[in-house]
mmCIF file of C-alpha atoms in Angstrom:
data_model
loop_
_atom_site.group_PDB
_atom_site.id
_atom_site.type_symbol
_atom_site.label_atom_id
_atom_site.label_comp_id
_atom_site.label_asym_id
_atom_site.label_seq_id
_atom_site.Cartn_x
_atom_site.Cartn_y
_atom_site.Cartn_z
ATOM 1 C CA MET A 23 0.297 0.082 -0.281
ATOM 2 C CA HIS A 24 0.976 3.513 -0.847
ATOM 3 C CA LYS A 25 2.051 5.671 2.149
ATOM 4 C CA THR A 26 0.810 9.165 2.058
ATOM 5 C CA LYS A 27 4.010 11.607 2.102
ATOM 6 C CA LYS A 28 3.891 13.930 4.645
ATOM 7 C CA PRO A 29 4.670 17.705 3.903
ATOM 8 C CA PHE A 30 7.800 19.106 4.335
ATOM 9 C CA VAL A 31 8.271 21.235 7.435
ATOM 10 C CA ASP A 32 11.108 23.324 8.850
ATOM 11 C CA PHE A 33 11.194 22.916 12.597
ATOM 12 C CA ARG A 34 13.536 25.431 12.979
ATOM 13 C CA ALA A 35 11.643 27.802 11.226
ATOM 14 C CA ILE A 36 8.403 27.435 13.035
ATOM 15 C CA ARG A 37 10.293 27.301 16.411
ATOM 16 C CA ALA A 38 11.881 30.898 15.579
ATOM 17 C CA GLN A 39 8.449 31.881 14.501
ATOM 18 C CA VAL A 40 6.012 30.755 16.981
ATOM 19 C CA THR A 41 6.282 31.948 20.585
ATOM 20 C CA MET A 42 5.156 29.957 23.832
ATOM 21 C CA GLU A 43 3.350 33.187 24.591
ATOM 22 C CA GLN A 44 1.074 33.208 21.500
ATOM 23 C CA VAL A 45 0.435 29.306 22.313
ATOM 24 C CA LEU A 46 -0.632 30.151 25.773
ATOM 25 C CA ASP A 47 -2.656 32.734 24.723
ATOM 26 C CA HIS A 48 -4.048 30.197 21.975
ATOM 27 C CA TYR A 49 -5.404 27.767 24.385
ATOM 28 C CA GLY A 50 -6.895 30.889 26.667
ATOM 29 C CA VAL A 51 -4.242 30.758 29.581
ATOM 30 C CA LEU A 52 -1.616 33.209 28.907
ATOM 31 C CA ASP A 53 -4.131 35.243 31.386
ATOM 32 C CA THR A 54 -3.179 32.672 34.689
ATOM 33 C CA PHE A 55 0.558 33.649 34.256
ATOM 34 C CA LYS A 56 2.330 36.300 35.891
ATOM 35 C CA ARG A 57 5.415 37.970 34.248
ATOM 36 C CA ASN A 58 8.841 38.668 36.240
ATOM 37 C CA GLY A 59 11.190 39.746 33.392
ATOM 38 C CA ASN A 60 12.083 37.317 30.978
ATOM 39 C CA ARG A 61 9.857 34.715 32.803
ATOM 40 C CA LEU A 62 6.681 33.841 32.868
ATOM 41 C CA SER A 63 5.157 30.990 35.692
ATOM 42 C CA GLY A 64 1.967 29.908 35.958
ATOM 43 C CA PRO A 65 -0.229 25.972 36.222
ATOM 44 C CA CYS A 66 0.705 23.643 34.088
ATOM 45 C CA PRO A 67 -1.491 23.339 31.042
ATOM 46 C CA ILE A 68 -0.464 20.138 30.117
ATOM 47 C CA HIS A 69 -1.753 18.556 33.473
ATOM 48 C CA GLY A 70 -4.036 20.524 34.361
ATOM 49 C CA GLY A 71 -2.313 21.675 37.649
ATOM 50 C CA SER A 72 -3.159 24.525 40.036
ATOM 51 C CA ASN A 73 -0.169 25.512 41.687
ATOM 52 C CA PRO A 74 1.002 29.185 40.123
ATOM 53 C CA THR A 75 4.594 28.587 40.243
ATOM 54 C CA GLN A 76 4.948 25.019 38.648
ATOM 55 C CA PHE A 77 5.012 25.696 35.158
ATOM 56 C CA ARG A 78 7.494 28.284 33.913
ATOM 57 C CA VAL A 79 8.427 29.819 30.530
ATOM 58 C CA ASP A 80 11.612 31.804 29.209
ATOM 59 C CA THR A 81 10.316 34.449 26.984
ATOM 60 C CA ASP A 82 13.816 35.096 25.704
ATOM 61 C CA LYS A 83 14.860 31.302 25.151
ATOM 62 C CA ASN A 84 11.320 30.620 23.975
ATOM 63 C CA LEU A 85 11.588 27.366 26.033
ATOM 64 C CA TRP A 86 9.156 25.832 28.982
ATOM 65 C CA ASN A 87 9.510 23.656 31.825
ATOM 66 C CA CYS A 88 7.134 22.094 34.423
ATOM 67 C CA PHE A 89 8.386 20.973 37.397
ATOM 68 C CA SER A 90 5.267 19.358 38.801
ATOM 69 C CA GLU A 91 3.676 15.773 37.639
ATOM 70 C CA CYS A 92 4.842 16.390 33.750
ATOM 71 C CA LYS A 93 8.692 16.921 34.862
ATOM 72 C CA ASN A 94 9.525 17.684 31.560
ATOM 73 C CA GLY A 95 10.210 20.989 29.607
ATOM 74 C CA GLY A 96 11.136 21.758 25.787
ATOM 75 C CA ASN A 97 10.570 24.370 23.282
ATOM 76 C CA VAL A 98 7.160 25.663 21.406
ATOM 77 C CA LEU A 99 6.448 22.473 19.438
ATOM 78 C CA ASP A 100 7.283 19.707 22.082
ATOM 79 C CA PHE A 101 4.573 21.537 24.110
ATOM 80 C CA ILE A 102 1.878 21.405 21.564
ATOM 81 C CA ALA A 103 2.895 17.960 20.876
ATOM 82 C CA ARG A 104 2.670 16.743 24.641
ATOM 83 C CA LYS A 105 -0.666 19.200 24.704
ATOM 84 C CA GLU A 106 -2.389 17.542 21.801
ATOM 85 C CA ASP A 107 -0.981 14.102 22.146
ATOM 86 C CA VAL A 108 0.748 14.097 18.734
ATOM 87 C CA SER A 109 4.018 13.690 16.917
ATOM 88 C CA ILE A 110 6.440 16.262 16.460
ATOM 89 C CA HIS A 111 5.941 16.784 12.978
ATOM 90 C CA ASP A 112 2.040 16.762 13.773
ATOM 91 C CA ALA A 113 2.344 19.494 16.232
ATOM 92 C CA ALA A 114 4.346 21.762 13.492
ATOM 93 C CA ILE A 115 1.358 21.757 11.165
ATOM 94 C CA LYS A 116 -0.807 22.327 14.215
ATOM 95 C CA ALA A 117 1.325 25.800 14.717
ATOM 96 C CA CYS A 118 1.354 26.631 10.910
ATOM 97 C CA GLU A 119 -2.770 26.040 10.818
ATOM 98 C CA TRP A 120 -2.848 28.096 14.318
ATOM 99 C CA PHE A 121 -1.041 31.349 13.175
ATOM 100 C CA GLY A 122 -1.509 31.706 9.690
ATOM 101 C CA ILE A 123 1.885 30.304 8.627
ATOM 102 C CA SER A 124 2.085 28.712 4.726
ATOM 103 C CA LEU A 125 3.485 25.656 4.185
ATOM 104 C CA ASP A 126 4.421 26.894 0.883
ATOM 105 C CA GLU A 127 7.216 28.774 2.241
ATOM 106 C CA PHE A 128 9.096 25.705 3.787
ATOM 107 C CA LYS A 129 9.299 23.281 0.344
ATOM 108 C CA PRO A 130 12.827 22.597 0.047
ATOM 109 C CA HIS A 131 14.776 23.937 -2.894
ATOM 110 C CA GLY A 132 17.345 22.077 -5.317
ATOM 111 C CA SER A 133 18.280 19.002 -4.654
ATOM 112 C CA HIS A 134 19.649 19.248 -1.115
ATOM 113 C CA ARG A 135 16.584 16.597 0.133
ATOM 114 C CA GLU A 136 16.788 13.105 -0.717
ATOM 115 C CA PRO A 137 13.103 11.703 -2.226
ATOM 116 C CA ASP A 138 13.286 9.212 0.617
ATOM 117 C CA GLU A 139 14.538 11.269 3.152
ATOM 118 C CA SER A 140 12.252 12.109 6.355
ATOM 119 C CA PRO A 141 10.502 15.118 7.163
ATOM 120 C CA GLU A 142 11.762 15.186 10.143
ATOM 121 C CA ARG A 143 15.486 14.249 9.582
ATOM 122 C CA SER A 144 15.636 16.794 7.103
ATOM 123 C CA ALA A 145 13.749 19.669 8.871
ATOM 124 C CA GLU A 146 16.350 19.239 12.009
ATOM 125 C CA ALA A 147 19.316 19.475 9.907
ATOM 126 C CA PRO A 148 21.940 22.284 11.144
ATOM 127 C CA THR A 149 21.984 25.213 8.661
ATOM 128 C CA SER A 150 22.490 28.428 10.578
ATOM 129 C CA ARG A 151 21.851 29.569 13.926
ATOM 130 C CA PRO A 152 18.208 30.217 14.058
ATOM 131 C CA PRO A 153 16.949 33.716 14.939
ATOM 132 C CA LYS A 154 15.779 35.009 18.521
ATOM 133 C CA PRO A 155 12.132 34.354 18.550
ATOM 134 C CA THR A 156 9.912 37.478 18.560
ATOM 135 C CA SER A 157 6.079 37.860 20.004
ATOM 136 C CA ARG A 158 4.670 36.999 16.258
ATOM 137 C CA PRO A 159 4.756 35.237 13.624
ATOM 138 C CA THR A 160 7.572 36.692 11.070
ATOM 139 C CA SER A 161 6.545 35.035 7.653
ATOM 140 C CA ALA A 162 4.131 36.339 5.140
ATOM 141 C CA ASN A 163 0.426 35.101 5.175
ATOM 142 C CA GLU A 164 -1.088 36.148 1.555
ATOM 143 C CA ASP A 165 -1.052 32.092 0.763
ATOM 144 C CA ALA A 166 -2.565 30.972 4.150
ATOM 145 C CA THR A 167 -6.270 29.305 3.369
ATOM 146 C CA PRO A 168 -8.935 31.152 5.129
ATOM 147 C CA ASN A 169 -10.996 30.091 7.338
ATOM 148 C CA PRO A 170 -14.382 28.666 5.387
ATOM 149 C CA PRO A 171 -17.698 30.560 6.267
ATOM 150 C CA LEU A 172 -19.890 28.118 8.043
ATOM 151 C CA LYS A 173 -22.757 26.255 6.704
ATOM 152 C CA PHE A 174 -24.673 26.103 9.803
ATOM 153 C CA ARG A 175 -25.857 28.540 12.553
ATOM 154 C CA LEU A 176 -26.303 28.027 16.046
ATOM 155 C CA GLU A 177 -29.900 27.755 17.305
ATOM 156 C CA LYS A 178 -31.647 27.251 20.765
ATOM 157 C CA LEU A 179 -29.940 30.580 22.505
ATOM 158 C CA ASP A 180 -31.012 32.283 25.560
ATOM 159 C CA ARG A 181 -30.108 35.785 25.189
ATOM 160 C CA SER A 182 -31.569 36.561 28.447
ATOM 161 C CA HIS A 183 -29.007 34.804 30.499
ATOM 162 C CA PRO A 184 -27.767 36.880 33.754
ATOM 163 C CA TYR A 185 -24.441 36.836 32.524
ATOM 164 C CA PHE A 186 -25.147 39.390 29.913
ATOM 165 C CA ALA A 187 -26.342 41.377 32.774
ATOM 166 C CA ASP A 188 -23.346 40.583 34.767
ATOM 167 C CA ARG A 189 -21.379 42.437 31.752
ATOM 168 C CA GLY A 190 -23.545 45.231 31.495
ATOM 169 C CA LEU A 191 -24.813 44.477 28.116
ATOM 170 C CA THR A 192 -28.000 45.672 26.410
ATOM 171 C CA GLN A 193 -30.454 43.639 25.018
ATOM 172 C CA GLU A 194 -29.734 45.357 21.511
ATOM 173 C CA THR A 195 -26.229 44.847 21.810
ATOM 174 C CA ILE A 196 -27.009 41.010 22.372
ATOM 175 C CA ILE A 197 -28.815 40.904 19.240
ATOM 176 C CA ASP A 198 -26.718 43.280 17.442
ATOM 177 C CA PHE A 199 -23.683 40.539 17.962
ATOM 178 C CA GLY A 200 -25.694 37.467 18.132
ATOM 179 C CA LEU A 201 -24.714 36.316 21.455
ATOM 180 C CA GLY A 202 -26.600 33.614 23.252
ATOM 181 C CA PHE A 203 -25.996 31.336 25.752
ATOM 182 C CA PHE A 204 -26.135 27.735 23.972
ATOM 183 C CA THR A 205 -29.040 25.491 25.934
ATOM 184 C CA GLY A 206 -28.281 22.750 23.145
ATOM 185 C CA ASP A 207 -27.528 18.895 25.010
ATOM 186 C CA LYS A 208 -24.933 18.394 22.864
ATOM 187 C CA GLY A 209 -22.232 20.003 20.974
ATOM 188 C CA LEU A 210 -18.899 21.861 21.658
ATOM 189 C CA MET A 211 -20.463 24.985 22.816
ATOM 190 C CA THR A 212 -22.907 23.158 25.092
ATOM 191 C CA GLY A 213 -23.088 25.602 28.359
ATOM 192 C CA HIS A 214 -21.420 28.145 27.253
ATOM 193 C CA VAL A 215 -22.362 32.074 26.117
ATOM 194 C CA VAL A 216 -21.297 31.727 22.286
ATOM 195 C CA ILE A 217 -19.972 34.645 19.974
ATOM 196 C CA PRO A 218 -20.271 34.449 16.566
ATOM 197 C CA ILE A 219 -17.140 35.786 14.798
ATOM 198 C CA HIS A 220 -17.071 36.988 11.375
ATOM 199 C CA ASN A 221 -14.376 37.219 8.693
ATOM 200 C CA VAL A 222 -14.127 40.933 7.122
ATOM 201 C CA ASN A 223 -16.676 40.179 4.602
ATOM 202 C CA GLY A 224 -19.689 39.360 7.399
ATOM 203 C CA GLU A 225 -19.481 35.601 7.033
ATOM 204 C CA VAL A 226 -19.565 33.589 9.836
ATOM 205 C CA VAL A 227 -16.502 31.542 10.205
ATOM 206 C CA ALA A 228 -16.664 30.243 13.445
ATOM 207 C CA TYR A 229 -18.291 30.490 17.083
ATOM 208 C CA ALA A 230 -16.314 31.188 20.751
ATOM 209 C CA GLY A 231 -17.569 30.196 23.966
ATOM 210 C CA ARG A 232 -17.338 31.323 27.047
ATOM 211 C CA TRP A 233 -17.747 30.140 30.411
ATOM 212 C CA PRO A 234 -20.617 31.726 32.100
ATOM 213 C CA GLY A 235 -18.959 32.989 34.921
ATOM 214 C CA GLU A 236 -15.315 32.152 36.780
ATOM 215 C CA PRO A 237 -14.729 28.304 35.173
ATOM 216 C CA PRO A 238 -14.238 25.203 37.150
ATOM 217 C CA LYS A 239 -10.866 24.428 37.969
ATOM 218 C CA GLY A 240 -9.175 22.990 34.750
ATOM 219 C CA THR A 241 -11.889 24.457 32.569
ATOM 220 C CA PRO A 242 -10.801 27.130 30.180
ATOM 221 C CA LYS A 243 -12.676 30.739 30.315
ATOM 222 C CA TYR A 244 -12.614 30.737 26.316
ATOM 223 C CA LYS A 245 -12.848 27.605 23.552
ATOM 224 C CA LEU A 246 -12.568 27.986 20.089
ATOM 225 C CA PRO A 247 -13.540 25.024 17.496
ATOM 226 C CA PRO A 248 -10.316 22.391 16.446
ATOM 227 C CA GLY A 249 -9.021 23.593 13.106
ATOM 228 C CA PHE A 250 -10.283 27.706 13.434
ATOM 229 C CA ARG A 251 -7.185 30.097 13.022
ATOM 230 C CA LYS A 252 -7.932 33.210 15.150
ATOM 231 C CA ALA A 253 -4.757 34.709 13.823
ATOM 232 C CA LEU A 254 -6.092 34.970 10.727
ATOM 233 C CA GLU A 255 -9.188 37.204 11.716
ATOM 234 C CA LEU A 256 -9.777 40.360 13.685
ATOM 235 C CA PHE A 257 -13.049 40.084 15.658
ATOM 236 C CA ASN A 258 -15.727 43.124 14.661
ATOM 237 C CA LEU A 259 -13.361 43.766 11.215
ATOM 238 C CA ASP A 260 -16.117 43.760 9.466
ATOM 239 C CA ARG A 261 -18.534 46.420 11.478
ATOM 240 C CA ALA A 262 -15.498 48.331 12.094
ATOM 241 C CA ILE A 263 -14.751 49.206 8.227
ATOM 242 C CA GLU A 264 -18.397 50.233 7.659
ATOM 243 C CA GLU A 265 -17.942 53.030 9.775
ATOM 244 C CA PRO A 266 -15.918 56.632 8.560
ATOM 245 C CA PRO A 267 -12.128 55.859 7.929
ATOM 246 C CA ASP A 268 -11.625 59.475 9.222
ATOM 247 C CA LYS A 269 -12.432 58.020 13.110
ATOM 248 C CA PRO A 270 -10.075 56.346 14.816
ATOM 249 C CA LEU A 271 -9.361 52.589 14.706
ATOM 250 C CA VAL A 272 -9.293 50.828 18.292
ATOM 251 C CA ILE A 273 -7.704 47.435 18.794
ATOM 252 C CA VAL A 274 -8.419 45.858 21.952
ATOM 253 C CA GLU A 275 -7.530 42.297 23.146
ATOM 254 C CA GLY A 276 -10.866 40.539 24.049
ATOM 255 C CA PHE A 277 -14.382 39.810 22.601
ATOM 256 C CA PHE A 278 -16.258 41.796 25.027
ATOM 257 C CA ASP A 279 -13.791 44.928 25.206
ATOM 258 C CA ALA A 280 -14.436 45.191 21.691
ATOM 259 C CA ILE A 281 -18.736 44.791 22.671
ATOM 260 C CA LYS A 282 -18.686 46.970 25.421
ATOM 261 C CA LEU A 283 -16.731 49.743 23.411
ATOM 262 C CA HIS A 284 -18.985 49.415 20.378
ATOM 263 C CA GLN A 285 -22.118 49.653 23.016
ATOM 264 C CA HIS A 286 -21.192 52.960 24.217
ATOM 265 C CA GLY A 287 -20.507 54.306 20.455
ATOM 266 C CA CYS A 288 -16.948 53.250 20.099
ATOM 267 C CA ARG A 289 -17.929 51.343 16.915
ATOM 268 C CA ARG A 290 -14.586 51.677 15.001
ATOM 269 C CA VAL A 291 -12.935 48.570 17.238
ATOM 270 C CA VAL A 292 -11.749 45.253 16.800
ATOM 271 C CA ALA A 293 -10.198 42.948 18.914
ATOM 272 C CA LEU A 294 -7.376 40.384 18.288
ATOM 273 C CA MET A 295 -8.821 37.678 20.374
ATOM 274 C CA GLY A 296 -5.293 37.722 22.603
ATOM 275 C CA SER A 297 -2.681 39.974 23.222
ATOM 276 C CA THR A 298 -0.219 39.492 20.400
ATOM 277 C CA MET A 299 -1.057 40.506 16.826
ATOM 278 C CA SER A 300 -0.360 37.831 14.117
ATOM 279 C CA GLN A 301 1.086 38.701 10.646
ATOM 280 C CA ALA A 302 -1.805 38.407 9.171
ATOM 281 C CA GLN A 303 -3.834 40.501 11.614
ATOM 282 C CA GLU A 304 -0.965 43.323 10.874
ATOM 283 C CA GLU A 305 -1.960 42.978 7.126
ATOM 284 C CA LEU A 306 -5.835 43.275 7.802
ATOM 285 C CA ILE A 307 -5.205 46.756 9.511
ATOM 286 C CA ARG A 308 -2.992 47.827 6.546
ATOM 287 C CA LYS A 309 -5.302 47.259 4.232
ATOM 288 C CA HIS A 310 -7.856 49.374 6.181
ATOM 289 C CA THR A 311 -5.749 52.178 7.006
ATOM 290 C CA ASN A 312 -3.375 54.791 5.378
ATOM 291 C CA ALA A 313 -0.577 57.337 6.068
ATOM 292 C CA THR A 314 -3.305 59.367 7.567
ATOM 293 C CA SER A 315 -4.980 57.285 10.009
ATOM 294 C CA LEU A 316 -5.294 57.142 13.542
ATOM 295 C CA VAL A 317 -5.069 53.465 15.267
ATOM 296 C CA LEU A 318 -5.476 53.351 19.013
ATOM 297 C CA VAL A 319 -4.051 50.330 20.999
ATOM 298 C CA MET A 320 -5.824 49.914 23.770
ATOM 299 C CA LEU A 321 -4.714 46.616 25.740
ATOM 300 C CA ASP A 322 -5.391 45.124 29.448
ATOM 301 C CA GLU A 323 -3.158 46.791 31.714
ATOM 302 C CA ASP A 324 -1.621 43.483 32.842
ATOM 303 C CA ASP A 325 2.259 42.269 31.700
ATOM 304 C CA ALA A 326 0.572 40.391 28.746
ATOM 305 C CA GLY A 327 -1.183 43.480 27.268
ATOM 306 C CA ARG A 328 1.864 46.172 28.107
ATOM 307 C CA ALA A 329 4.229 43.384 25.979
ATOM 308 C CA GLY A 330 1.604 43.387 23.541
ATOM 309 C CA ARG A 331 0.941 47.160 23.039
ATOM 310 C CA GLU A 332 4.906 48.192 22.619
ATOM 311 C CA ASP A 333 5.221 45.485 20.124
ATOM 312 C CA ILE A 334 1.936 46.002 18.316
ATOM 313 C CA ALA A 335 2.322 49.952 18.042
ATOM 314 C CA ARG A 336 6.331 49.485 16.901
ATOM 315 C CA ARG A 337 4.913 47.378 14.181
ATOM 316 C CA LEU A 338 2.229 49.277 13.223
ATOM 317 C CA SER A 339 3.862 52.975 13.258
ATOM 318 C CA ARG A 340 5.145 51.852 9.854
ATOM 319 C CA PHE A 341 2.319 52.878 7.723
ATOM 320 C CA CYS A 342 0.125 54.469 10.242
ATOM 321 C CA TYR A 343 -0.231 57.201 13.189
ATOM 322 C CA VAL A 344 -0.398 54.946 16.322
ATOM 323 C CA LYS A 345 -1.534 56.084 19.865
ATOM 324 C CA ALA A 346 -0.546 53.541 22.860
ATOM 325 C CA HIS A 347 -2.961 53.782 25.731
ATOM 326 C CA GLN A 348 -1.888 53.605 28.890
ATOM 327 C CA PHE A 349 -4.663 53.042 31.506
ATOM 328 C CA SER A 350 -3.773 54.595 35.205
ATOM 329 C CA GLU A 351 -4.973 51.532 37.221
ATOM 330 C CA PRO A 352 -3.213 47.964 37.018
ATOM 331 C CA GLY A 353 -5.416 45.273 35.847
ATOM 332 C CA THR A 354 -7.796 47.923 33.869
ATOM 333 C CA GLN A 355 -9.182 47.221 30.798
ATOM 334 C CA PRO A 356 -11.445 48.504 27.957
ATOM 335 C CA GLU A 357 -14.781 46.709 28.925
ATOM 336 C CA HIS A 358 -14.290 48.339 32.074
ATOM 337 C CA LEU A 359 -14.771 51.779 30.896
ATOM 338 C CA SER A 360 -18.121 53.898 31.584
ATOM 339 C CA ALA A 361 -19.985 55.268 28.487
ATOM 340 C CA GLU A 362 -18.711 59.005 29.630
ATOM 341 C CA GLN A 363 -15.364 57.451 29.738
ATOM 342 C CA VAL A 364 -15.399 56.080 26.310
ATOM 343 C CA GLN A 365 -16.832 59.357 24.576
ATOM 344 C CA GLN A 366 -13.788 61.657 26.563
ATOM 345 C CA PHE A 367 -11.583 59.085 25.273
ATOM 346 C CA MET A 368 -12.686 58.920 21.571
ATOM 347 C CA GLY A 369 -13.308 62.789 21.976
ATOM 348 C CA GLY A 370 -9.518 63.478 23.177
ATOM 349 C CA ALA A 371 -8.222 60.965 20.475
ATOM 350 C CA SER A 372 -9.650 62.330 17.262
#
């Protein structure tokens, strides 16, 4: 029987482009970690631990170590492989899918690789010293396959769930964004508040799930469907680009940051769905701004938000005018702002 040939993957290149911060953010656990210089400490996401110091990440070296049950460590691909219980090769494929890295850029050139040589051996062959990991993928993403539009819509949504009142959302906002608590008895989103994610054309490409309230131990606050690459989308971009282009474009981290600002009248707002900006998201922002555009970077006032704010402002300032907003109180998030504060802020920024 003919064996299907695995696609070639350059492990070294992927390790240089994907950071542990991005992977932790992908799993929705980055906000459970504390930063101290170039180190992150938190509960182990692999075995579901609770000790806040058992799992550590060196962000400079892009390495991790669990000092508890796992008693193991490694690089970013080792982490994905253990977390997903897959091979290193499959972990690399997943990293490419999650962070919008095209496999085409890893195709070997010339005749250096023999036809029967394994992808793993070729990928790990020493060439030159890998570049220092950055806080984002650095490869272009024009050839990445987009997230396909969904062919279904979730029904059985309770739009009057008390969770929405707890977050200060009006019924108009809930309906406008298609939010609801999924009351179905089966499926990935059972027991979660669902948030439709649209692409730039307004097509639903995924539903994000939010546990209503503080989740039980070992349960992440958010979940995304397998195969969905959030790095290719900007939440609320389809609405934001309908607003007058002379208004500032506000960039926030989370779904509810964007939804709450939108409710308060700041409608030209997008969410990264995390504290880092992918190459694909940067290209989307570039496409819908110009040299005279004003972009306001308003991330959470915590370690991850501050690090992301600096990186995003630096990258976007190459093609538009950028202001990085710093909240005076640690822990403040954009959704904490009142309607009056949002209007004052937008008035001072325009």
